[in-house]
GROMACS .gro file of C-alpha atoms in nm:
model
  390
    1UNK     CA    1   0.000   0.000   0.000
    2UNK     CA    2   0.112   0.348  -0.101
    3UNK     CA    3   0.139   0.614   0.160
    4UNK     CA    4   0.019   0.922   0.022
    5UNK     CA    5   0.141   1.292   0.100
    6UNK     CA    6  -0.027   1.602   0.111
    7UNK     CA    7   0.097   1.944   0.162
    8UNK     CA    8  -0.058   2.172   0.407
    9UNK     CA    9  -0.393   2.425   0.203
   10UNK     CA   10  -0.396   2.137  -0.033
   11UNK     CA   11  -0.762   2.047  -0.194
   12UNK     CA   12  -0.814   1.707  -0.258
   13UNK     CA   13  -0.944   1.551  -0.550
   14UNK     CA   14  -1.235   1.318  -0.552
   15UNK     CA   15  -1.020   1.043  -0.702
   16UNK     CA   16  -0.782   1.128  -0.404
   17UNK     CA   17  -1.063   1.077  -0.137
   18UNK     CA   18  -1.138   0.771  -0.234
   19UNK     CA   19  -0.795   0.603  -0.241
   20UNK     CA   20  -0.766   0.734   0.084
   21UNK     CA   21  -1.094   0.552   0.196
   22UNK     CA   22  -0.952   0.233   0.005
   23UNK     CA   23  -0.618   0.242   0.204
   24UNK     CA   24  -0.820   0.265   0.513
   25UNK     CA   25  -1.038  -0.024   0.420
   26UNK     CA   26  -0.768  -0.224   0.228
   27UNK     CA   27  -0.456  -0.280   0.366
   28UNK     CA   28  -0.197  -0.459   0.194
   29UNK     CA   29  -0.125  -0.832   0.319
   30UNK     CA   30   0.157  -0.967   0.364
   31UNK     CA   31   0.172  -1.342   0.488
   32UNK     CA   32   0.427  -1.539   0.670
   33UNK     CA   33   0.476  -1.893   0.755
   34UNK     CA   34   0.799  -1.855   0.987
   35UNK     CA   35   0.969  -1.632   1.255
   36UNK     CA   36   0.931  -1.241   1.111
   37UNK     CA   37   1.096  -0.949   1.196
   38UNK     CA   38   0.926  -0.655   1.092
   39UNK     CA   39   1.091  -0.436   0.817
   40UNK     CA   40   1.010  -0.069   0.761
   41UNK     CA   41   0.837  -0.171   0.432
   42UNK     CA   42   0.577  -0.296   0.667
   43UNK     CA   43   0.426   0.015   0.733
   44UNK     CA   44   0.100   0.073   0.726
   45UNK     CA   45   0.013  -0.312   0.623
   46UNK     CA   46  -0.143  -0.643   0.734
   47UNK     CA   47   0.137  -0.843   0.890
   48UNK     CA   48  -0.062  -1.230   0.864
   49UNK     CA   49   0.131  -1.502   1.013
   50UNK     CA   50   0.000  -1.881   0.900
   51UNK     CA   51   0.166  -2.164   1.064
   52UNK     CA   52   0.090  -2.448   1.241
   53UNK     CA   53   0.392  -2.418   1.510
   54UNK     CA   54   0.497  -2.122   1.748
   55UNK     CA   55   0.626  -1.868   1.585
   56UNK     CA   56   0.764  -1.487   1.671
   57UNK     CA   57   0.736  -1.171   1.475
   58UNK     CA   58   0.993  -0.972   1.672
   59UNK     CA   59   0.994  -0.607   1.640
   60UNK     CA   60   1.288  -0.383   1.572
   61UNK     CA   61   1.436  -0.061   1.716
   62UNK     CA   62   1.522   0.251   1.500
   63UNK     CA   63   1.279   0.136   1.215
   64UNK     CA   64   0.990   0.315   1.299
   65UNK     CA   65   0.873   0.650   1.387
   66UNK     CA   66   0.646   0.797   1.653
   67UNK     CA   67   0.288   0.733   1.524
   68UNK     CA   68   0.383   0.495   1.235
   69UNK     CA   69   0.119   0.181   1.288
   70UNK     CA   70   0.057  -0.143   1.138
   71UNK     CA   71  -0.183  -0.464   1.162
   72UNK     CA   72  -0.070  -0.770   1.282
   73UNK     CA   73  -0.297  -1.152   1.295
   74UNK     CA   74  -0.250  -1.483   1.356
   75UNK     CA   75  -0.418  -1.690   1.089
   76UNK     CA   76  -0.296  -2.039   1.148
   77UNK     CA   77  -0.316  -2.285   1.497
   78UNK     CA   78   0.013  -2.175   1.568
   79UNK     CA   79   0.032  -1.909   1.880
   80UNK     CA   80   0.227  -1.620   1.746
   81UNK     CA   81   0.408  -1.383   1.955
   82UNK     CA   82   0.502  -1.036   1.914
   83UNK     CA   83   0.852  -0.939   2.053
   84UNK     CA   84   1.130  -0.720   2.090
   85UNK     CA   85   1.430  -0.781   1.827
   86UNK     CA   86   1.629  -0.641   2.060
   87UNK     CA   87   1.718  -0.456   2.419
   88UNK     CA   88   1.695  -0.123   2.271
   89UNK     CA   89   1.350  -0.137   2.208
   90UNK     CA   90   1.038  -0.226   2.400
   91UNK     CA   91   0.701  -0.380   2.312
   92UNK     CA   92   0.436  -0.369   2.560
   93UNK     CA   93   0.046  -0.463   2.549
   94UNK     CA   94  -0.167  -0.701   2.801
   95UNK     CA   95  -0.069  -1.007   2.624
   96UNK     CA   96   0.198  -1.019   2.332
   97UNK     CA   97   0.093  -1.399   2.260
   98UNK     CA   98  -0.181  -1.421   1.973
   99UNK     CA   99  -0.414  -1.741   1.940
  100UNK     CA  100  -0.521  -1.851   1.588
  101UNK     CA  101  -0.787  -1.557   1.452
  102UNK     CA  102  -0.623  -1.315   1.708
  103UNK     CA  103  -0.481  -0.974   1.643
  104UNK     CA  104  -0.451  -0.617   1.696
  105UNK     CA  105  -0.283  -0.329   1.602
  106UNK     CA  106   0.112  -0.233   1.641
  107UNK     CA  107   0.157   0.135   1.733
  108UNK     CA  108   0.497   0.300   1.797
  109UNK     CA  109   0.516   0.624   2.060
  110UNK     CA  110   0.870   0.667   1.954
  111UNK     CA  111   1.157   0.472   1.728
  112UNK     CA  112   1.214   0.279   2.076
  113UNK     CA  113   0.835   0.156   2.207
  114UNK     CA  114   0.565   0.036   2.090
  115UNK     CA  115   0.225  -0.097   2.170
  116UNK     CA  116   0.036  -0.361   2.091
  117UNK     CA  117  -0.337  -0.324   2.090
  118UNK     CA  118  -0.598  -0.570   2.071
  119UNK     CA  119  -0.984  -0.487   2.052
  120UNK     CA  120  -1.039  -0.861   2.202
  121UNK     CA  121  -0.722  -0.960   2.417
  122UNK     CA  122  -0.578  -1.293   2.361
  123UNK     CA  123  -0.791  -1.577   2.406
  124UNK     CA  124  -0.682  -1.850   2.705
  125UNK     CA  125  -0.783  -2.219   2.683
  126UNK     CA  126  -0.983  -2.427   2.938
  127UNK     CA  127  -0.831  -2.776   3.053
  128UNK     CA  128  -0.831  -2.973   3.353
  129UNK     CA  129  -0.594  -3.214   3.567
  130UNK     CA  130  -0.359  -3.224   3.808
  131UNK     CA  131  -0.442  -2.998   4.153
  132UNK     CA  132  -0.651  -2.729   4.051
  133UNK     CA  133  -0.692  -2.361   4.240
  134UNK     CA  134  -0.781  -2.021   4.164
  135UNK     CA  135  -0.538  -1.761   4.179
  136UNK     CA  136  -0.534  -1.361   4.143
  137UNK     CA  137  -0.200  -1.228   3.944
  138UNK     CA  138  -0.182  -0.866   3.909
  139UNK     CA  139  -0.551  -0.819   3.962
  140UNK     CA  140  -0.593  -1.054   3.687
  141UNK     CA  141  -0.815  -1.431   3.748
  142UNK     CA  142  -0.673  -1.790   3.686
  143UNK     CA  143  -0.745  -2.127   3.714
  144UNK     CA  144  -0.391  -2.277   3.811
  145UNK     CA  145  -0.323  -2.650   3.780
  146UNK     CA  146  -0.031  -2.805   3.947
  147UNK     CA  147   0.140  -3.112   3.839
  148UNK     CA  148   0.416  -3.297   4.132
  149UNK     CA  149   0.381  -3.650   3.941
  150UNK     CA  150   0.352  -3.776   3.594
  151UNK     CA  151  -0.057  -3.770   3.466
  152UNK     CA  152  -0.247  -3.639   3.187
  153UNK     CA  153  -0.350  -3.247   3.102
  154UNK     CA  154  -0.642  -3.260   2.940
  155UNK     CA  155  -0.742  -2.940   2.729
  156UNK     CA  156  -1.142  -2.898   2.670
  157UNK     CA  157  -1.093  -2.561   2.486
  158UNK     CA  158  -0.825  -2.450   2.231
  159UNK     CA  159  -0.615  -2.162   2.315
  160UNK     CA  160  -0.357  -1.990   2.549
  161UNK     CA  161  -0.204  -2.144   2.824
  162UNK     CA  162   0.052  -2.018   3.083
  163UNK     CA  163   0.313  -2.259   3.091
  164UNK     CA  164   0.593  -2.330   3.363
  165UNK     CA  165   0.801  -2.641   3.317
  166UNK     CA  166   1.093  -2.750   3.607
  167UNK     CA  167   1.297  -3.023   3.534
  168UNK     CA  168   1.464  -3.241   3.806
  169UNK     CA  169   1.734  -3.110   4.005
  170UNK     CA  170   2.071  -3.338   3.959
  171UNK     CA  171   2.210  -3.541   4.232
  172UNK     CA  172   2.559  -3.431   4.448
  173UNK     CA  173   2.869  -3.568   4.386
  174UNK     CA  174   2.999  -3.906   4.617
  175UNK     CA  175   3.352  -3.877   4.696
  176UNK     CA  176   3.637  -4.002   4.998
  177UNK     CA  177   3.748  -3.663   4.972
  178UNK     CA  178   3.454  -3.370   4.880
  179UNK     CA  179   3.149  -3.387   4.627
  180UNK     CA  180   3.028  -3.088   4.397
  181UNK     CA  181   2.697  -2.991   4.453
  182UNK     CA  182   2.416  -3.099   4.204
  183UNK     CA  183   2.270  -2.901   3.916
  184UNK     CA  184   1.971  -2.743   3.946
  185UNK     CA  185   1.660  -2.832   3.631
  186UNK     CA  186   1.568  -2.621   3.377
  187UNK     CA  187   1.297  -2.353   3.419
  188UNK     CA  188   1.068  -2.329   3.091
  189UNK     CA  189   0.811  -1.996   3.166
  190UNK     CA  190   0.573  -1.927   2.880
  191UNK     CA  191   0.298  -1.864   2.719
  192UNK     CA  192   0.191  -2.128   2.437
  193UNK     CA  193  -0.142  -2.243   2.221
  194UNK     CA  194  -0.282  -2.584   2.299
  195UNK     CA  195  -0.512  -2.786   2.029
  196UNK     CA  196  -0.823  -2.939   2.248
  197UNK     CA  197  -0.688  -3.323   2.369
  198UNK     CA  198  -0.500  -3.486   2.613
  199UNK     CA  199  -0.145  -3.407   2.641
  200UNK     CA  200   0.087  -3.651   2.857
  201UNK     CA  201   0.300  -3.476   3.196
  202UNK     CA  202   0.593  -3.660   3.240
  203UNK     CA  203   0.712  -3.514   3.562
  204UNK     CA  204   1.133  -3.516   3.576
  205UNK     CA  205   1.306  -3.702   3.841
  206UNK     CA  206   1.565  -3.562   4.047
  207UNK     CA  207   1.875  -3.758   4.008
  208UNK     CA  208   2.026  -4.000   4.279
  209UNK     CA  209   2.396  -3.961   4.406
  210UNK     CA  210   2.597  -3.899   4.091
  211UNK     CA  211   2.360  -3.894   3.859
  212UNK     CA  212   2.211  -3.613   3.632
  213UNK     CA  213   1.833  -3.521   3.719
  214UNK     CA  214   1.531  -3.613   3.385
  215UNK     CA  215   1.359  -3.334   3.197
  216UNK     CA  216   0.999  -3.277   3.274
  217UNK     CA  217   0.786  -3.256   2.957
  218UNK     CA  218   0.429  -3.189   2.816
  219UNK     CA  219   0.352  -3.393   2.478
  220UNK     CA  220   0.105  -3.551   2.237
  221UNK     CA  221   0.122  -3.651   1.890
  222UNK     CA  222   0.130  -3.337   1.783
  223UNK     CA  223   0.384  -3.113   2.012
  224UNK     CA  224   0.590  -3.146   2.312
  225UNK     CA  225   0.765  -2.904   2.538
  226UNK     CA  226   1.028  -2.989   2.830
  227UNK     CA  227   1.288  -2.859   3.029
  228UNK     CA  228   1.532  -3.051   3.061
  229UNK     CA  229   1.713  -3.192   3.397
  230UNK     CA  230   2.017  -3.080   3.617
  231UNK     CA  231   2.365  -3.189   3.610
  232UNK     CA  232   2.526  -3.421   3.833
  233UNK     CA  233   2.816  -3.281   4.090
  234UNK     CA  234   3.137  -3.406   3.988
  235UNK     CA  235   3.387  -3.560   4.258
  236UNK     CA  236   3.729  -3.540   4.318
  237UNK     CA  237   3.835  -3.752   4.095
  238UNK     CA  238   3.638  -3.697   3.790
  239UNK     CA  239   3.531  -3.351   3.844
  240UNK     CA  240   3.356  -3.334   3.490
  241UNK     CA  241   3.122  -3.642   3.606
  242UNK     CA  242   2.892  -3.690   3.361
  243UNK     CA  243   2.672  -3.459   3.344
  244UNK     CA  244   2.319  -3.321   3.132
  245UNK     CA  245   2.105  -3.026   3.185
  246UNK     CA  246   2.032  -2.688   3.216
  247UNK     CA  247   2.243  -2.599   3.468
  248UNK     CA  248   2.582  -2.779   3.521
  249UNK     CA  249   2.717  -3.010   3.814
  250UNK     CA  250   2.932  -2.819   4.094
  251UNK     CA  251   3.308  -2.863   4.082
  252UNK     CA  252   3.463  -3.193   4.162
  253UNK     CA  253   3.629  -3.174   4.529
  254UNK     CA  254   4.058  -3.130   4.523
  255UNK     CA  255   3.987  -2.803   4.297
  256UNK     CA  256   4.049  -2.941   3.973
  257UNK     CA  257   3.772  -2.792   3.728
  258UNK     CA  258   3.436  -2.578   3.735
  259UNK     CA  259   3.149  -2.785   3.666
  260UNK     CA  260   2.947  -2.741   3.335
  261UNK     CA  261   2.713  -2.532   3.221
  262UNK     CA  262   2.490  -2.626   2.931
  263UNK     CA  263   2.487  -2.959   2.771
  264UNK     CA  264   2.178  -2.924   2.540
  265UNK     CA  265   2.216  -2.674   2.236
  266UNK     CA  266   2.012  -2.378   2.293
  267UNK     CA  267   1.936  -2.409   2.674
  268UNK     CA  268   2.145  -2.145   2.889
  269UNK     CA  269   2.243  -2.248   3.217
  270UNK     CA  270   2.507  -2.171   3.489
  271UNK     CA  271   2.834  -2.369   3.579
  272UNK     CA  272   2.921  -2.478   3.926
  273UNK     CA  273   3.214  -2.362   4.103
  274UNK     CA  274   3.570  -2.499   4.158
  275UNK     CA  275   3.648  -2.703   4.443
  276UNK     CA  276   4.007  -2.650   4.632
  277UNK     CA  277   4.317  -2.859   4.576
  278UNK     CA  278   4.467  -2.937   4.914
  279UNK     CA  279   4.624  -3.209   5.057
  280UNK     CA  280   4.362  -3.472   5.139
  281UNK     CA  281   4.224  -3.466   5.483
  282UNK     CA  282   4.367  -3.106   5.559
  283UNK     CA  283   4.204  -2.840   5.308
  284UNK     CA  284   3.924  -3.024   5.078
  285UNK     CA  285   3.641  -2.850   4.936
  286UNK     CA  286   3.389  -2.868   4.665
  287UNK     CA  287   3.230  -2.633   4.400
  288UNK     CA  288   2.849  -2.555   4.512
  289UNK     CA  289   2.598  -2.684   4.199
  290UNK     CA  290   2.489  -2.379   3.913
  291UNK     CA  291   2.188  -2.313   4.009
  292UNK     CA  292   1.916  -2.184   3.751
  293UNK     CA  293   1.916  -1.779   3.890
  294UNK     CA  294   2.327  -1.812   3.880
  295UNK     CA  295   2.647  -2.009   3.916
  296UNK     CA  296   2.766  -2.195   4.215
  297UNK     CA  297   3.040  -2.064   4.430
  298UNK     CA  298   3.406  -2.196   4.463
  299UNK     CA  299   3.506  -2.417   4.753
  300UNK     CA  300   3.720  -2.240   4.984
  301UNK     CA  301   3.992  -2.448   5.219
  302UNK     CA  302   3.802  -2.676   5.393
  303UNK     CA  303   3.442  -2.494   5.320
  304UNK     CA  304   3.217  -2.635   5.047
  305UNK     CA  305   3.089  -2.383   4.770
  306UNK     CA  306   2.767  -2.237   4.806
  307UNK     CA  307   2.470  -2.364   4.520
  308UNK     CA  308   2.413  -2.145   4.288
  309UNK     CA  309   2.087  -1.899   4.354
  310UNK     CA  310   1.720  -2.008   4.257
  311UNK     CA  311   1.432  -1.811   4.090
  312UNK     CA  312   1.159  -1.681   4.232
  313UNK     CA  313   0.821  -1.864   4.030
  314UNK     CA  314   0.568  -1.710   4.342
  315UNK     CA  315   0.480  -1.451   4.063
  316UNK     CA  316   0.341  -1.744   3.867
  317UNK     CA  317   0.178  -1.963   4.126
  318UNK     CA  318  -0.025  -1.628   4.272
  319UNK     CA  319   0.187  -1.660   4.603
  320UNK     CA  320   0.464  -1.459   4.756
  321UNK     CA  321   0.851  -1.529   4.741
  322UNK     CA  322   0.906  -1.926   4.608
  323UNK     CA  323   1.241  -1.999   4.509
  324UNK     CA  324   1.287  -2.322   4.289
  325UNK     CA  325   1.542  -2.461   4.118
  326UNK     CA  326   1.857  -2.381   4.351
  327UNK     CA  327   2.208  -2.534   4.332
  328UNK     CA  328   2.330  -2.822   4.591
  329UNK     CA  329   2.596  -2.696   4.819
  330UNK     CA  330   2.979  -2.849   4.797
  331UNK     CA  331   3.123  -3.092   5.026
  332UNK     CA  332   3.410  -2.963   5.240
  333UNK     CA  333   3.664  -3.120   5.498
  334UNK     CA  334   3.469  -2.941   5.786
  335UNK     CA  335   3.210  -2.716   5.644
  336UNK     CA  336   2.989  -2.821   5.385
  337UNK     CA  337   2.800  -2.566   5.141
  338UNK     CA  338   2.483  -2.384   5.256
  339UNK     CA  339   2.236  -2.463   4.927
  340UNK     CA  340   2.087  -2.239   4.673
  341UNK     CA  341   1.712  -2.336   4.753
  342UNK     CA  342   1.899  -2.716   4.658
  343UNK     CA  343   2.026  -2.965   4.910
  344UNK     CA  344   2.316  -2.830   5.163
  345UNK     CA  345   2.673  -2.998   5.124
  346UNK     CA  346   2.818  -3.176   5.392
  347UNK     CA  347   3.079  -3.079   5.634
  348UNK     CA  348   3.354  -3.377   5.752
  349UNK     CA  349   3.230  -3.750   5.748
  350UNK     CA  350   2.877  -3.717   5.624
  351UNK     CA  351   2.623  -3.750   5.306
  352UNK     CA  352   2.554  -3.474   5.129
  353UNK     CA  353   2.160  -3.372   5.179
  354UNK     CA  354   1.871  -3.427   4.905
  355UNK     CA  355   1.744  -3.170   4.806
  356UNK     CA  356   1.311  -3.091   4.898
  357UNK     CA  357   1.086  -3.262   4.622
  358UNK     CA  358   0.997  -3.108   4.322
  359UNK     CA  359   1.187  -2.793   4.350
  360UNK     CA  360   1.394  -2.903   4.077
  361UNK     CA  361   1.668  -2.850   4.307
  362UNK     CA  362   2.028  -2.972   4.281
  363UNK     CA  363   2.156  -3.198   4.623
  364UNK     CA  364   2.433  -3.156   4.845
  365UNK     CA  365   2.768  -3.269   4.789
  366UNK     CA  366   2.952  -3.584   5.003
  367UNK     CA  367   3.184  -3.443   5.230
  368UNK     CA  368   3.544  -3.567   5.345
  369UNK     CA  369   3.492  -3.930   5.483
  370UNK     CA  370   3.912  -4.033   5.550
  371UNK     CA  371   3.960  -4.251   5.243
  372UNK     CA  372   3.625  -4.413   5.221
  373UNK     CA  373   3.353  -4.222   4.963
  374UNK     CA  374   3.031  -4.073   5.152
  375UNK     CA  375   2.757  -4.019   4.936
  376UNK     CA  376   2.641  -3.726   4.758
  377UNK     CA  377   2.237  -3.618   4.836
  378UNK     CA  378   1.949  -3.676   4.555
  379UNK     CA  379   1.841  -3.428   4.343
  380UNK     CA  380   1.480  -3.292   4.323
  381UNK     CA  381   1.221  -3.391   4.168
  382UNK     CA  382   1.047  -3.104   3.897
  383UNK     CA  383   0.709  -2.966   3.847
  384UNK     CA  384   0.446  -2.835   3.636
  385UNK     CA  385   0.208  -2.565   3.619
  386UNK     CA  386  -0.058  -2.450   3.381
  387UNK     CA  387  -0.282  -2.104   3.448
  388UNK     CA  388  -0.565  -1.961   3.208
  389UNK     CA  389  -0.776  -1.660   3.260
  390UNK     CA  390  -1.111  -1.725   3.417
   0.00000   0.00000   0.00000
């Protein structure tokens, strides 16, 4: 569509009336079937996403102009959401996600905000299972289901859904000498578009001593989602213990290296910390486990690392301050690691603690045990939790 110009005393033609009443009635349309980012060409037209999967039409910064507008719709059973390209522009509205036959209109108040309107607001979906309670967010009311163990979600009406995924927590390192704490699980928040059925909630285990925790998933036939599970801590020994997750195992006890961070391609997660290197019995230590808010701390002379912080989900669940997915603390000759939400690491002769079920929390390192290994606590156990707007 062709933006037309006037200049200021200017009498317009019939002809020009009525291609200004035809612009206003028929925008140009431009379809997409995959992630868009909006182009100043775009101006002034229909911006129609049709796909059957999530997709993103992210909006960039220094493109636009204060007052410059354009329509955007979601045409296909794919929930499309409208984003920011970048950090030096913001997009606001009360709900960026758009259901199939939603939309609304894009509206910048300068070249670094916009708005997105929406004469109908996003439609949310109905389902039921799990442990179900209503909840007030931000003056807003939900119906929140809560998943602790593996059933089914079953969705009655199409549409948006709330999503927040926690994978399991992995477990603390066993060692003779000092066990990294565990890893804590992935946290998945977002908003996605369910097809009415029954979708299977595989809840993710927290793994035992040495052991990297499971992802906790939602799936059908059709789509799945997960976050996946914590690392293991790593020992003295084999600091690098084998490990898969979100966030990484702590550091292996004599201070050799940091555990991991990410194992999976695309998930961000934080590393644990370093354990000490002292003589055995005298100064041993163990990194504390990344936790999913930030990285464990280093062991320091006979003091295990700390786990690495959790994140707060009470926003989510319509309650105050609830910190989940925490790092497991170190193992230390005399002072084990306090835990980041996770299990605490043990100080002297002792089993690291497991961490509380499903937190997705990592567990406690071992801690020094004079030449015999002491074992490292479980990992938690995830979660799941689905809210829609009553």
């Amino acid at each position: 569509m062709a933006i037309q110009s006037f200049s200021s005393g200017q009498v317009l033609t019939a002809a020009q009336m009525s291609a200004l009443q035809a612009n206003d009635y028929n925008q140009t349309v431009s379809a997409k079937t995959t992630s868009y980012t909006l182009v100043a060409g775009d101006l002034g037209t229909h911006v129609q996403m049709t796909a059957a999967t999530a997709t993103t039409i992210s909006v960039p910064a220094a493109t636009f102009a204060a007052g410059d507008s354009l329509f955007i719709s979601s045409l296909g059973a794919g929930a499309c959401t409208i984003q920011a390209a970048s950090t030096a522009i913001t997009v606001t509205g009360s709900n960026l996600a758009l259901a199939q036959y939603g939309g609304g209109t894009l509206r910048f108040q300068s070249a670094s905000a916009a708005t997105f309107f929406s004469p109908s607001g996003s439609t949310y979906g109905v389902a039921t299972g799990g442990t179900s309670s209503s909840i007030t967010v931000s003056g807003i009311n939900y119906t929140l289901l809560t998943f602790n163990s593996d059933a089914n979600l079953v969705v009655s009406k199409a549409g948006l859904f709330d999503t927040l995924l926690i994978g399991g927590g992995g477990g603390g390192g066993s060692d003779a000498n000092a066990g990294g704490g565990g890893g804590a699980g992935q946290v998945m928040d977002q908003t996605i578009y369910l097809t009415a059925g029954t979708y299977a909630i595989d809840i993710g285990a927290g793994g035992a001593a040495q052991n990297s925790g499971s992802g906790t998933s939602l799936s059908n036939t059709a789509r799945s989602y997960a976050a996946c599970g914590g690392g293991c801590g790593g020992t003295g020994f084999n600091p690098m213990n084998t490990a898969t997750g979100a966030s990484g195992g702590g550091g292996g006890g004599r201070g050799t290296v940091a555990g991991r961070a990410a194992f999976i391609s695309g998930v961000t997660g934080f590393a644990g910390g370093n354990g000490t290197n002292g003589s055995p019995g005298s100064s041993q230590s163990a990194g504390g486990g990344g936790g999913f808010g930030g990285a464990g701390a280093n062991g320091s002379g006979n003091t295990g690392g700390t786990g690495g912080a959790g994140t707060d989900i009470g926003t989510f669940i319509g309650a105050g301050a609830t910190l989940r997915a925490g790092g497991g603390g170190g193992g230390g000759t005399t002072v084990g690691g306090t835990a980041g939400t996770g299990g605490a690491g043990a100080g002297g002769a002792g089993a690291g603690s497991s961490a509380t079920a499903n937190t997705g929390s990592g567990g406690g390192g071992a801690g020094y045990n004079g030449g015999v290994d002491a074992t490292g606590g479980s990992g938690a156990s995830g979660a799941a939790f689905f809210r829609f707007k009553v």
